[in-house]
Amino acid sequence: MNLPRLSPANVRQKASLHDTRDRRLPLIAPPCDLVIFGITGDLARKKLVPALYDLANRGLLHPAFALTGFARRDWSDEDFANYIQDSIKSYARTPWDEHTWEQFRAGLRFVSGTFDDEAAFTRLAETVTELDETRGTGGNHAFYLSIPPASFPKVVSQLAQSGLNTKNPESFRRVIIEKPFGDDLDSAKELAAILHEVFAEKDTFRIDHYLGKETVQNILAMRFSNIMFEPLWNSRYVDHVQITMAEDIGIGTRAGYYDGIGAAKDVMQNHLLQLLALTAMEEPVTFSEHDLRVEKEKVLSAVRLPEDLASNTVIGRYTAGWQGGQQVKGYLEEDNIPASSRTDTFAAVKLYVDTRRWAGVPFYLRTGKRLGKRVTEIAVVFKRAAHIPFDKAATQELGNNALVIRVQPDEGITLRFGSKIPGNGMQVRDVSMDFGYGHAFTEDSPLAYERLLLDALAGNSPLFPGQTEVELSWAIMDPIFKYWAEEVTPVPYRPGTWGPKEAHEILAKDGRSWRNP
């Protein structure tokens, strides 16, 4: 019997018709136990525990899931369950469900102890074994270090000493850590060495919660699923890029963490450089962990600092004043801040990405507290048209075209372009086309920690920065931090403004200006 020959197109078509994957099936975590060190802290109480409940409520945690808390409190399992219930009812995104709670509650365990208490880690190991036997967690355990980085070495050492990092071929043992991943390049390498003595790099998950946001992931979807953007996404058409992360609040109760770190180390070295990498990267072969990291690493390794840091970087600090109709304290008047503090609450820098795509295009990054409003956005600002056949009066209200990706709080994308004003004359001004997640989709977006916790438990790591990315980010910022520490005192700015005038001068000398979102 002669069979018809299939062309490559026919083969691809038949393969797609016989693709057995059900795209309706979501990613679901396997049976496992999550141990949270620092379970009584604000991060765990307000973010991690509610996110875990929300995952359970959405059917994305295995029925055998267990949560073990480790802290100094002298609590029974019942006390711990009451604490978890209060956290869920106060901060969970999804509604309370008694059936979900009963299943979730059955997997709760608490171990009391300190990080230097060997007996406590022995009890933790016994709890882990008990969960494998009674809960069916199958030897799968992840350890979330929601604690100060200074405590990482002690906890990791205790995990190794008690054998909690030991796994069999069919199970996993993972460690999840929060930023900061070191204080500079050298300390980042030291931290990695400590972790890698106990956990392999593939079992190390570094949380950058910005990478779990739907709008950040949509940068990849927007760029690489649409043909209309990518041809313009280069130095031929793009004038510059602005990346802003602004908050309208002060430091609140975070003085113990924030002082000595400041705005730039808190978010610029990690969040903003990750946003820059996603904006500037080339198309990956796939969205796998390896392929995504390769492209981001290429961008970060190509970042160049301006030669004159004095006129292209600035740090500031908010003073006392009025914001939102209220009198607010200056940074140095905040509780538990020493009068001698040199910590910044605002930072702005100008960078370049020396690749063929971005040669000559400046990237302006800024972040700060007590600014005009809470907003995180990426603005790709395009060049003016080479020839505009209008007289100057007709285009007085026309600015540069811009594509603005709103990461938070009003998640979406705005496209700004010129349009004729209705009337007899030819007058042109800026108008906007707007896409909002809340308008386009009926379902709520999961919060960042929901996505990241689920991915960590499932071993899905594309959204987690690798150690090479961490080191490249520190290598970019370390010279700037050193310059600021040796040469610069933070300049003052008033609450409710968009930072010190020196930050505006960075763009003004280039004939540009910051967007006021």
Short mmCIF file of C-alpha atoms in Angstrom, two decimals:
data_model
loop_
_atom_site.label_atom_id
_atom_site.label_comp_id
_atom_site.label_asym_id
_atom_site.label_seq_id
_atom_site.Cartn_x
_atom_site.Cartn_y
_atom_site.Cartn_z
CA MET A 1 0.00 0.00 0.00
CA ASN A 2 1.37 3.42 -0.98
CA LEU A 3 1.04 6.02 1.77
CA PRO A 4 0.83 9.72 0.89
CA ARG A 5 3.90 11.75 1.71
CA LEU A 6 3.47 14.41 4.37
CA SER A 7 5.03 17.82 4.01
CA PRO A 8 6.65 19.44 7.09
CA ALA A 9 3.56 21.64 7.42
CA ASN A 10 1.33 18.53 7.41
CA VAL A 11 3.51 16.92 10.06
CA ARG A 12 3.27 19.98 12.30
CA GLN A 13 -0.49 20.13 11.79
CA LYS A 14 -0.95 16.45 12.66
CA ALA A 15 1.31 16.83 15.70
CA SER A 16 -0.75 19.73 16.98
CA LEU A 17 -3.97 17.78 16.45
CA HIS A 18 -2.57 14.91 18.51
CA ASP A 19 -1.14 17.07 21.30
CA THR A 20 -2.55 15.32 24.36
CA ARG A 21 -1.90 18.15 26.81
CA ASP A 22 -5.04 19.60 28.35
CA ARG A 23 -4.38 23.32 28.47
CA ARG A 24 -7.20 23.75 30.98
CA LEU A 25 -5.22 21.90 33.67
CA PRO A 26 -3.38 24.31 35.96
CA LEU A 27 -0.01 23.78 37.60
CA ILE A 28 -0.61 21.98 40.91
CA ALA A 29 1.96 21.53 43.65
CA PRO A 30 2.92 17.95 44.50
CA PRO A 31 2.46 16.50 48.01
CA CYS A 32 4.90 18.45 50.17
CA ASP A 33 5.60 20.30 53.40
CA LEU A 34 6.66 23.94 53.54
CA VAL A 35 8.69 24.92 56.61
CA ILE A 36 8.69 28.67 57.24
CA PHE A 37 11.38 30.15 59.48
CA GLY A 38 10.15 33.54 60.68
CA ILE A 39 6.51 32.47 60.57
CA THR A 40 5.54 35.18 63.09
CA GLY A 41 6.98 38.03 61.00
CA ASP A 42 4.97 40.48 58.92
CA LEU A 43 5.93 38.88 55.59
CA ALA A 44 4.66 35.46 56.62
CA ARG A 45 1.55 36.79 58.37
CA LYS A 46 0.46 39.23 55.65
CA LYS A 47 1.75 37.60 52.46
CA LEU A 48 2.94 33.99 52.68
CA VAL A 49 0.22 32.38 54.80
CA PRO A 50 -2.66 34.14 52.95
CA ALA A 51 -1.10 33.19 49.60
CA LEU A 52 -0.90 29.54 50.64
CA TYR A 53 -4.55 29.55 51.69
CA ASP A 54 -5.55 31.23 48.43
CA LEU A 55 -3.71 28.50 46.52
CA ALA A 56 -5.54 25.85 48.55
CA ASN A 57 -8.85 27.61 47.94
CA ARG A 58 -8.18 27.52 44.20
CA GLY A 59 -7.36 23.80 44.31
CA LEU A 60 -3.68 24.32 43.47
CA LEU A 61 -2.19 22.69 46.57
CA HIS A 62 -2.20 18.92 46.91
CA PRO A 63 -4.57 17.62 49.63
CA ALA A 64 -1.47 16.29 51.42
CA PHE A 65 0.11 19.76 51.68
CA ALA A 66 1.50 20.64 55.12
CA LEU A 67 2.76 23.88 56.65
CA THR A 68 5.26 23.85 59.49
CA GLY A 69 6.09 27.01 61.43
CA PHE A 70 9.38 27.50 63.28
CA ALA A 71 9.70 30.34 65.80
CA ARG A 72 10.58 31.16 69.41
CA ARG A 73 6.95 31.31 70.55
CA ASP A 74 5.93 28.72 73.12
CA TRP A 75 2.96 27.55 71.06
CA SER A 76 1.09 24.31 70.71
CA ASP A 77 -0.19 23.18 67.30
CA GLU A 78 -3.60 24.53 68.39
CA ASP A 79 -2.13 27.97 69.16
CA PHE A 80 -0.42 27.94 65.78
CA ALA A 81 -3.66 27.02 64.01
CA ASN A 82 -5.42 29.97 65.65
CA TYR A 83 -2.63 32.30 64.51
CA ILE A 84 -2.83 30.97 60.94
CA GLN A 85 -6.63 31.30 60.91
CA ASP A 86 -6.41 34.93 62.03
CA SER A 87 -3.81 35.67 59.32
CA ILE A 88 -6.01 34.12 56.63
CA LYS A 89 -9.18 35.91 57.70
CA SER A 90 -7.34 39.24 57.84
CA TYR A 91 -5.32 39.12 54.62
CA ALA A 92 -6.44 36.34 52.23
CA ARG A 93 -7.60 37.36 48.75
CA THR A 94 -10.16 34.60 48.33
CA PRO A 95 -13.22 34.12 50.58
CA TRP A 96 -13.23 31.95 53.68
CA ASP A 97 -14.23 28.36 53.01
CA GLU A 98 -14.71 25.98 55.92
CA HIS A 99 -13.91 22.86 53.90
CA THR A 100 -10.65 24.37 52.59
CA TRP A 101 -9.72 25.44 56.12
CA GLU A 102 -10.31 22.01 57.66
CA GLN A 103 -8.09 20.38 55.04
CA PHE A 104 -5.46 23.10 55.41
CA ARG A 105 -5.58 22.96 59.22
CA ALA A 106 -4.95 19.21 59.29
CA GLY A 107 -1.46 19.82 57.86
CA LEU A 108 -0.38 22.54 60.32
CA ARG A 109 2.53 21.86 62.67
CA PHE A 110 4.60 24.13 64.92
CA VAL A 111 8.14 23.72 66.27
CA SER A 112 9.33 26.06 69.01
CA GLY A 113 13.00 26.98 69.13
CA THR A 114 15.80 29.35 68.23
CA PHE A 115 18.20 29.16 65.31
CA ASP A 116 21.09 28.01 67.51
CA ASP A 117 19.02 25.35 69.30
CA GLU A 118 20.14 21.94 68.00
CA ALA A 119 17.36 20.19 69.93
CA ALA A 120 14.76 22.33 68.12
CA PHE A 121 16.09 21.21 64.73
CA THR A 122 16.01 17.61 65.94
CA ARG A 123 12.33 18.14 66.78
CA LEU A 124 11.86 19.70 63.33
CA ALA A 125 13.39 16.62 61.71
CA GLU A 126 11.02 14.42 63.73
CA THR A 127 8.06 16.57 62.61
CA VAL A 128 9.12 16.23 58.98
CA THR A 129 9.30 12.45 59.32
CA GLU A 130 5.90 12.38 61.03
CA LEU A 131 4.35 14.35 58.16
CA ASP A 132 5.79 11.93 55.62
CA GLU A 133 4.18 9.04 57.52
CA THR A 134 0.83 10.54 58.53
CA ARG A 135 0.22 13.23 55.94
CA GLY A 136 1.78 11.60 52.89
CA THR A 137 4.19 14.41 52.01
CA GLY A 138 6.46 11.85 50.36
CA GLY A 139 9.79 13.24 51.56
CA ASN A 140 9.19 16.55 49.75
CA HIS A 141 10.11 19.52 51.92
CA ALA A 142 10.92 23.16 51.19
CA PHE A 143 12.46 25.56 53.71
CA TYR A 144 11.47 29.23 53.45
CA LEU A 145 13.96 31.55 55.17
CA SER A 146 11.73 34.54 55.96
CA ILE A 147 14.43 35.83 58.30
CA PRO A 148 17.26 38.41 58.27
CA PRO A 149 20.11 37.38 55.93
CA ALA A 150 22.52 37.42 58.86
CA SER A 151 20.71 34.35 60.21
CA PHE A 152 20.98 32.36 56.95
CA PRO A 153 24.33 30.67 57.74
CA LYS A 154 23.17 29.41 61.13
CA VAL A 155 19.84 28.04 59.84
CA VAL A 156 21.37 26.44 56.75
CA SER A 157 24.08 24.84 58.91
CA GLN A 158 21.47 23.46 61.30
CA LEU A 159 19.45 22.05 58.40
CA ALA A 160 22.52 20.17 57.20
CA GLN A 161 23.54 19.01 60.67
CA SER A 162 20.09 17.58 61.37
CA GLY A 163 19.95 15.92 57.94
CA LEU A 164 16.95 17.96 56.80
CA ASN A 165 18.59 18.71 53.46
CA THR A 166 19.01 15.00 52.65
CA LYS A 167 16.63 13.63 50.04
CA ASN A 168 16.07 10.39 48.21
CA PRO A 169 16.01 10.23 44.38
CA GLU A 170 12.19 10.43 44.28
CA SER A 171 11.81 13.48 46.56
CA PHE A 172 13.04 17.06 46.86
CA ARG A 173 14.53 19.34 49.48
CA ARG A 174 14.57 23.03 48.53
CA VAL A 175 15.47 26.34 50.11
CA ILE A 176 13.61 29.59 49.40
CA ILE A 177 15.21 32.91 50.35
CA GLU A 178 14.09 36.52 50.29
CA LYS A 179 16.15 39.50 49.21
CA PRO A 180 18.57 41.04 49.89
CA PHE A 181 20.84 38.43 48.33
CA GLY A 182 23.92 39.88 49.97
CA ASP A 183 24.98 43.46 50.64
CA ASP A 184 27.46 43.74 47.75
CA LEU A 185 29.08 41.47 45.18
CA ASP A 186 31.48 39.83 47.64
CA SER A 187 28.80 39.10 50.24
CA ALA A 188 26.46 37.78 47.52
CA LYS A 189 29.15 35.27 46.53
CA GLU A 190 29.69 34.34 50.18
CA LEU A 191 25.97 33.77 50.67
CA ALA A 192 25.82 31.57 47.58
CA ALA A 193 28.77 29.52 48.84
CA ILE A 194 27.00 28.95 52.17
CA LEU A 195 23.78 27.88 50.47
CA HIS A 196 25.51 25.67 47.91
CA GLU A 197 27.29 23.70 50.62
CA VAL A 198 23.86 22.40 51.63
CA PHE A 199 21.54 22.88 48.63
CA ALA A 200 22.25 22.63 44.92
CA GLU A 201 21.67 25.72 42.78
CA LYS A 202 18.68 24.01 41.13
CA ASP A 203 17.15 23.60 44.60
CA THR A 204 17.74 27.25 45.56
CA PHE A 205 14.86 29.63 44.87
CA ARG A 206 15.45 33.37 45.27
CA ILE A 207 12.23 35.33 45.65
CA ASP A 208 11.92 38.60 43.77
CA HIS A 209 8.20 39.16 44.21
CA TYR A 210 8.08 41.62 41.30
CA LEU A 211 8.75 38.76 38.90
CA GLY A 212 5.55 37.09 40.11
CA LYS A 213 3.33 40.00 39.07
CA GLU A 214 1.09 39.38 36.09
CA THR A 215 2.05 42.68 34.47
CA VAL A 216 5.76 41.89 34.70
CA GLN A 217 5.18 38.53 33.01
CA ASN A 218 3.06 40.36 30.44
CA ILE A 219 6.19 42.21 29.28
CA LEU A 220 7.25 38.91 27.72
CA ALA A 221 3.79 38.19 26.33
CA MET A 222 3.42 41.66 24.85
CA ARG A 223 6.86 41.74 23.25
CA PHE A 224 7.07 38.24 21.83
CA SER A 225 3.48 37.33 20.92
CA ASN A 226 2.78 40.49 18.89
CA ILE A 227 4.52 41.43 15.65
CA MET A 228 3.71 45.13 15.94
CA PHE A 229 6.05 46.00 18.82
CA GLU A 230 9.32 44.16 18.22
CA PRO A 231 10.33 45.95 14.97
CA LEU A 232 10.25 49.26 16.89
CA TRP A 233 11.93 47.92 20.04
CA ASN A 234 15.44 49.20 19.31
CA SER A 235 17.70 52.23 19.14
CA ARG A 236 16.47 53.23 15.70
CA TYR A 237 13.08 54.18 17.08
CA VAL A 238 13.42 54.36 20.88
CA ASP A 239 14.70 57.63 22.35
CA HIS A 240 15.02 56.44 25.95
CA VAL A 241 13.45 54.20 28.59
CA GLN A 242 12.24 55.25 32.05
CA ILE A 243 11.67 52.74 34.84
CA THR A 244 10.00 54.13 37.95
CA MET A 245 9.09 52.51 41.26
CA ALA A 246 7.54 55.13 43.53
CA GLU A 247 5.84 54.92 46.90
CA ASP A 248 3.78 57.62 48.59
CA ILE A 249 4.48 56.31 52.10
CA GLY A 250 7.46 56.63 54.41
CA ILE A 251 9.36 53.80 56.06
CA GLY A 252 6.61 53.09 58.59
CA THR A 253 7.80 50.47 61.11
CA ARG A 254 10.65 49.20 58.91
CA ALA A 255 13.41 51.33 60.45
CA GLY A 256 15.31 48.28 61.69
CA TYR A 257 15.53 46.86 58.18
CA TYR A 258 15.60 50.00 56.07
CA ASP A 259 18.23 52.17 57.77
CA GLY A 260 21.64 51.36 56.39
CA ILE A 261 20.16 49.80 53.25
CA GLY A 262 18.15 52.59 51.60
CA ALA A 263 16.07 52.89 48.45
CA ALA A 264 18.71 51.88 45.90
CA LYS A 265 19.79 48.67 47.63
CA ASP A 266 16.22 47.84 48.64
CA VAL A 267 14.70 47.85 45.15
CA MET A 268 17.00 49.21 42.42
CA GLN A 269 19.68 46.54 42.59
CA ASN A 270 17.05 43.80 42.25
CA HIS A 271 13.53 44.81 41.14
CA LEU A 272 14.44 47.63 38.76
CA LEU A 273 17.39 45.85 37.14
CA GLN A 274 15.16 42.81 36.60
CA LEU A 275 12.59 45.05 34.89
CA LEU A 276 15.38 46.53 32.77
CA ALA A 277 16.55 43.04 31.79
CA LEU A 278 13.05 41.94 30.75
CA THR A 279 12.57 45.13 28.75
CA ALA A 280 15.91 44.96 26.95
CA MET A 281 16.45 41.21 26.49
CA GLU A 282 16.40 39.39 23.17
CA GLU A 283 13.74 36.81 22.38
CA PRO A 284 14.51 33.57 24.25
CA VAL A 285 14.37 30.24 22.46
CA THR A 286 11.77 29.10 25.03
CA PHE A 287 10.46 30.42 28.34
CA SER A 288 12.37 27.75 30.23
CA GLU A 289 14.51 28.67 33.21
CA HIS A 290 17.76 28.24 31.26
CA ASP A 291 16.74 30.16 28.15
CA LEU A 292 15.22 33.08 30.06
CA ARG A 293 18.23 33.41 32.33
CA VAL A 294 20.66 33.31 29.42
CA GLU A 295 18.99 36.32 27.77
CA LYS A 296 18.69 38.31 31.00
CA GLU A 297 22.33 37.62 31.84
CA LYS A 298 23.37 38.94 28.41
CA VAL A 299 21.58 42.22 29.10
CA LEU A 300 22.95 42.64 32.62
CA SER A 301 26.50 41.87 31.45
CA ALA A 302 26.12 44.59 28.78
CA VAL A 303 25.01 47.35 31.16
CA ARG A 304 27.44 50.29 31.22
CA LEU A 305 27.63 53.10 33.76
CA PRO A 306 28.12 56.69 32.62
CA GLU A 307 31.63 57.99 33.19
CA ASP A 308 30.45 60.99 35.21
CA LEU A 309 28.50 59.56 38.15
CA ALA A 310 28.19 62.99 39.75
CA SER A 311 25.85 64.31 37.05
CA ASN A 312 24.14 61.02 36.18
CA THR A 313 23.19 59.65 39.59
CA VAL A 314 21.56 61.16 42.67
CA ILE A 315 20.35 60.05 46.09
CA GLY A 316 17.87 61.96 48.22
CA ARG A 317 16.05 61.86 51.53
CA TYR A 318 12.56 63.11 52.33
CA THR A 319 12.10 65.95 54.79
CA ALA A 320 9.14 66.80 57.00
CA GLY A 321 6.18 68.36 55.23
CA TRP A 322 2.64 67.88 53.99
CA GLN A 323 1.43 64.91 51.98
CA GLY A 324 -2.15 63.98 51.24
CA GLY A 325 -3.42 66.65 53.61
CA GLN A 326 -1.36 65.32 56.52
CA GLN A 327 1.78 66.55 58.24
CA VAL A 328 4.46 63.84 57.93
CA LYS A 329 7.86 63.37 59.54
CA GLY A 330 11.14 63.67 57.75
CA TYR A 331 13.27 60.55 57.51
CA LEU A 332 15.62 61.62 60.29
CA GLU A 333 12.63 62.26 62.58
CA GLU A 334 11.16 58.77 62.02
CA ASP A 335 11.14 56.42 65.03
CA ASN A 336 14.42 54.57 65.64
CA ILE A 337 16.37 56.45 62.95
CA PRO A 338 19.66 57.91 64.26
CA ALA A 339 20.32 61.58 63.57
CA SER A 340 23.66 60.59 61.99
CA SER A 341 22.03 58.31 59.37
CA ARG A 342 23.26 58.68 55.78
CA THR A 343 20.58 56.37 54.36
CA ASP A 344 18.85 57.39 51.12
CA THR A 345 15.09 57.23 50.54
CA PHE A 346 15.35 58.21 46.85
CA ALA A 347 17.73 57.20 44.08
CA ALA A 348 17.98 57.87 40.35
CA VAL A 349 20.59 56.62 37.89
CA LYS A 350 21.26 56.71 34.18
CA LEU A 351 22.54 53.53 32.54
CA TYR A 352 23.30 52.22 29.05
CA VAL A 353 22.91 48.74 27.56
CA ASP A 354 25.74 48.21 25.12
CA THR A 355 24.13 45.78 22.70
CA ARG A 356 23.39 46.19 19.00
CA ARG A 357 19.70 46.68 19.79
CA TRP A 358 20.15 49.38 22.47
CA ALA A 359 23.41 51.16 21.60
CA GLY A 360 23.14 54.81 22.63
CA VAL A 361 19.71 54.53 24.29
CA PRO A 362 19.78 55.73 27.92
CA PHE A 363 17.82 53.86 30.58
CA TYR A 364 16.75 56.09 33.48
CA LEU A 365 15.88 54.32 36.74
CA ARG A 366 14.37 55.96 39.82
CA THR A 367 12.81 54.85 43.07
CA GLY A 368 11.80 56.56 46.27
CA LYS A 369 9.49 56.97 49.22
CA ARG A 370 7.13 59.87 49.98
CA LEU A 371 6.80 60.62 46.25
CA GLY A 372 3.78 61.92 44.33
CA LYS A 373 1.90 58.62 44.19
CA ARG A 374 2.36 54.86 44.44
CA VAL A 375 3.26 53.60 40.98
CA THR A 376 5.59 51.23 39.19
CA GLU A 377 5.88 51.59 35.44
CA ILE A 378 8.15 51.11 32.44
CA ALA A 379 7.91 53.87 29.84
CA VAL A 380 9.43 53.21 26.41
CA VAL A 381 9.65 56.70 24.90
CA PHE A 382 10.04 56.85 21.12
CA LYS A 383 11.90 59.36 18.98
CA ARG A 384 10.08 62.17 17.23
CA ALA A 385 9.15 61.64 13.60
CA ALA A 386 11.99 62.57 11.27
CA HIS A 387 9.79 64.92 9.23
CA ILE A 388 6.67 66.55 10.64
CA PRO A 389 4.84 68.52 7.90
CA PHE A 390 3.04 70.79 10.36
CA ASP A 391 3.82 74.30 11.46
CA LYS A 392 5.07 74.64 15.02
CA ALA A 393 1.80 76.01 16.34
CA ALA A 394 -0.05 72.91 15.16
CA THR A 395 2.09 70.54 17.22
CA GLN A 396 2.71 72.53 20.40
CA GLU A 397 0.75 69.93 22.40
CA LEU A 398 2.39 66.92 20.74
CA GLY A 399 5.02 65.01 22.68
CA ASN A 400 6.95 61.82 22.00
CA ASN A 401 5.04 58.64 21.33
CA ALA A 402 5.32 56.34 24.35
CA LEU A 403 4.37 52.83 25.39
CA VAL A 404 3.86 52.66 29.15
CA ILE A 405 3.63 49.33 30.97
CA ARG A 406 1.89 49.91 34.30
CA VAL A 407 3.11 47.26 36.75
CA GLN A 408 1.11 48.60 39.72
CA PRO A 409 -1.34 49.62 41.00
CA ASP A 410 -3.53 50.20 37.91
CA GLU A 411 -2.13 47.25 35.97
CA GLY A 412 -2.18 47.63 32.20
CA ILE A 413 -0.59 49.26 29.16
CA THR A 414 -1.02 52.75 27.73
CA LEU A 415 -0.02 53.79 24.22
CA ARG A 416 0.44 57.54 23.73
CA PHE A 417 0.34 58.96 20.20
CA GLY A 418 -0.65 62.08 18.29
CA SER A 419 -4.15 62.71 16.93
CA LYS A 420 -5.92 65.58 15.18
CA ILE A 421 -8.02 67.83 17.37
CA PRO A 422 -11.59 68.06 15.97
CA GLY A 423 -12.17 71.31 14.06
CA ASN A 424 -11.38 73.12 10.85
CA GLY A 425 -7.67 73.53 11.46
CA MET A 426 -4.89 70.93 11.60
CA GLN A 427 -4.00 70.86 15.31
CA VAL A 428 -2.38 67.75 16.81
CA ARG A 429 -2.08 66.71 20.43
CA ASP A 430 -1.32 63.59 22.49
CA VAL A 431 -4.05 61.03 23.10
CA SER A 432 -3.91 57.62 24.74
CA MET A 433 -5.17 54.12 24.09
CA ASP A 434 -5.47 52.16 27.30
CA PHE A 435 -5.58 48.48 28.19
CA GLY A 436 -6.42 47.61 31.79
CA TYR A 437 -6.30 44.12 33.27
CA GLY A 438 -9.37 44.86 35.37
CA HIS A 439 -11.42 45.76 32.28
CA ALA A 440 -10.17 43.12 29.85
CA PHE A 441 -10.36 40.03 32.07
CA THR A 442 -13.12 38.90 34.38
CA GLU A 443 -10.97 36.78 36.69
CA ASP A 444 -8.78 38.36 39.37
CA SER A 445 -5.04 38.14 38.88
CA PRO A 446 -3.32 35.96 41.50
CA LEU A 447 -0.99 37.88 43.77
CA ALA A 448 2.75 37.57 43.19
CA TYR A 449 3.41 35.33 46.18
CA GLU A 450 0.72 32.89 45.06
CA ARG A 451 2.48 32.37 41.74
CA LEU A 452 5.98 32.23 43.22
CA LEU A 453 5.14 29.87 46.09
CA LEU A 454 3.34 27.53 43.71
CA ASP A 455 6.29 27.58 41.29
CA ALA A 456 8.80 26.95 44.08
CA LEU A 457 6.82 23.99 45.44
CA ALA A 458 6.41 22.60 41.92
CA GLY A 459 10.10 23.12 41.05
CA ASN A 460 9.22 25.55 38.27
CA SER A 461 12.00 28.18 38.34
CA PRO A 462 11.88 30.57 35.33
CA LEU A 463 10.64 33.45 37.51
CA PHE A 464 13.45 33.15 40.06
CA PRO A 465 16.76 35.00 39.53
CA GLY A 466 19.79 32.77 39.27
CA GLN A 467 23.05 33.40 41.10
CA THR A 468 24.71 34.76 37.96
CA GLU A 469 21.97 37.41 37.61
CA VAL A 470 22.44 38.35 41.26
CA GLU A 471 26.19 38.78 40.83
CA LEU A 472 25.83 40.77 37.61
CA SER A 473 23.34 43.11 39.30
CA TRP A 474 25.71 43.75 42.18
CA ALA A 475 28.58 44.29 39.74
CA ILE A 476 26.51 47.03 38.07
CA MET A 477 25.55 48.81 41.27
CA ASP A 478 28.62 48.34 43.48
CA PRO A 479 30.64 51.18 41.85
CA ILE A 480 27.65 53.51 42.27
CA PHE A 481 27.15 52.50 45.91
CA LYS A 482 30.86 53.00 46.59
CA TYR A 483 30.77 56.46 44.99
CA TRP A 484 27.71 57.48 47.00
CA ALA A 485 29.21 56.19 50.27
CA GLU A 486 32.47 58.08 49.76
CA GLU A 487 31.39 61.24 47.97
CA VAL A 488 27.67 61.96 48.34
CA THR A 489 25.24 63.01 51.04
CA PRO A 490 21.54 62.50 50.25
CA VAL A 491 19.92 65.75 49.10
CA PRO A 492 16.56 66.78 50.59
CA TYR A 493 13.20 66.66 48.84
CA ARG A 494 9.70 67.49 49.98
CA PRO A 495 7.04 64.81 50.53
CA GLY A 496 4.52 64.51 47.71
CA THR A 497 6.96 65.66 45.04
CA TRP A 498 8.81 63.54 42.48
CA GLY A 499 12.15 63.71 44.25
CA PRO A 500 14.96 66.27 44.45
CA LYS A 501 15.61 68.77 41.65
CA GLU A 502 18.96 67.09 41.04
CA ALA A 503 17.10 64.03 39.74
CA HIS A 504 15.27 66.16 37.19
CA GLU A 505 18.56 67.67 36.10
CA ILE A 506 19.84 64.22 35.07
CA LEU A 507 17.28 64.21 32.25
CA ALA A 508 17.14 67.96 31.68
CA LYS A 509 20.78 68.11 30.59
CA ASP A 510 19.88 65.49 27.94
CA GLY A 511 16.91 67.55 26.75
CA ARG A 512 14.42 65.15 28.36
CA SER A 513 12.13 65.08 31.40
CA TRP A 514 10.72 62.51 33.79
CA ARG A 515 7.15 61.39 33.32
CA ASN A 516 4.81 62.35 36.15
CA PRO A 517 2.60 59.25 36.24
#
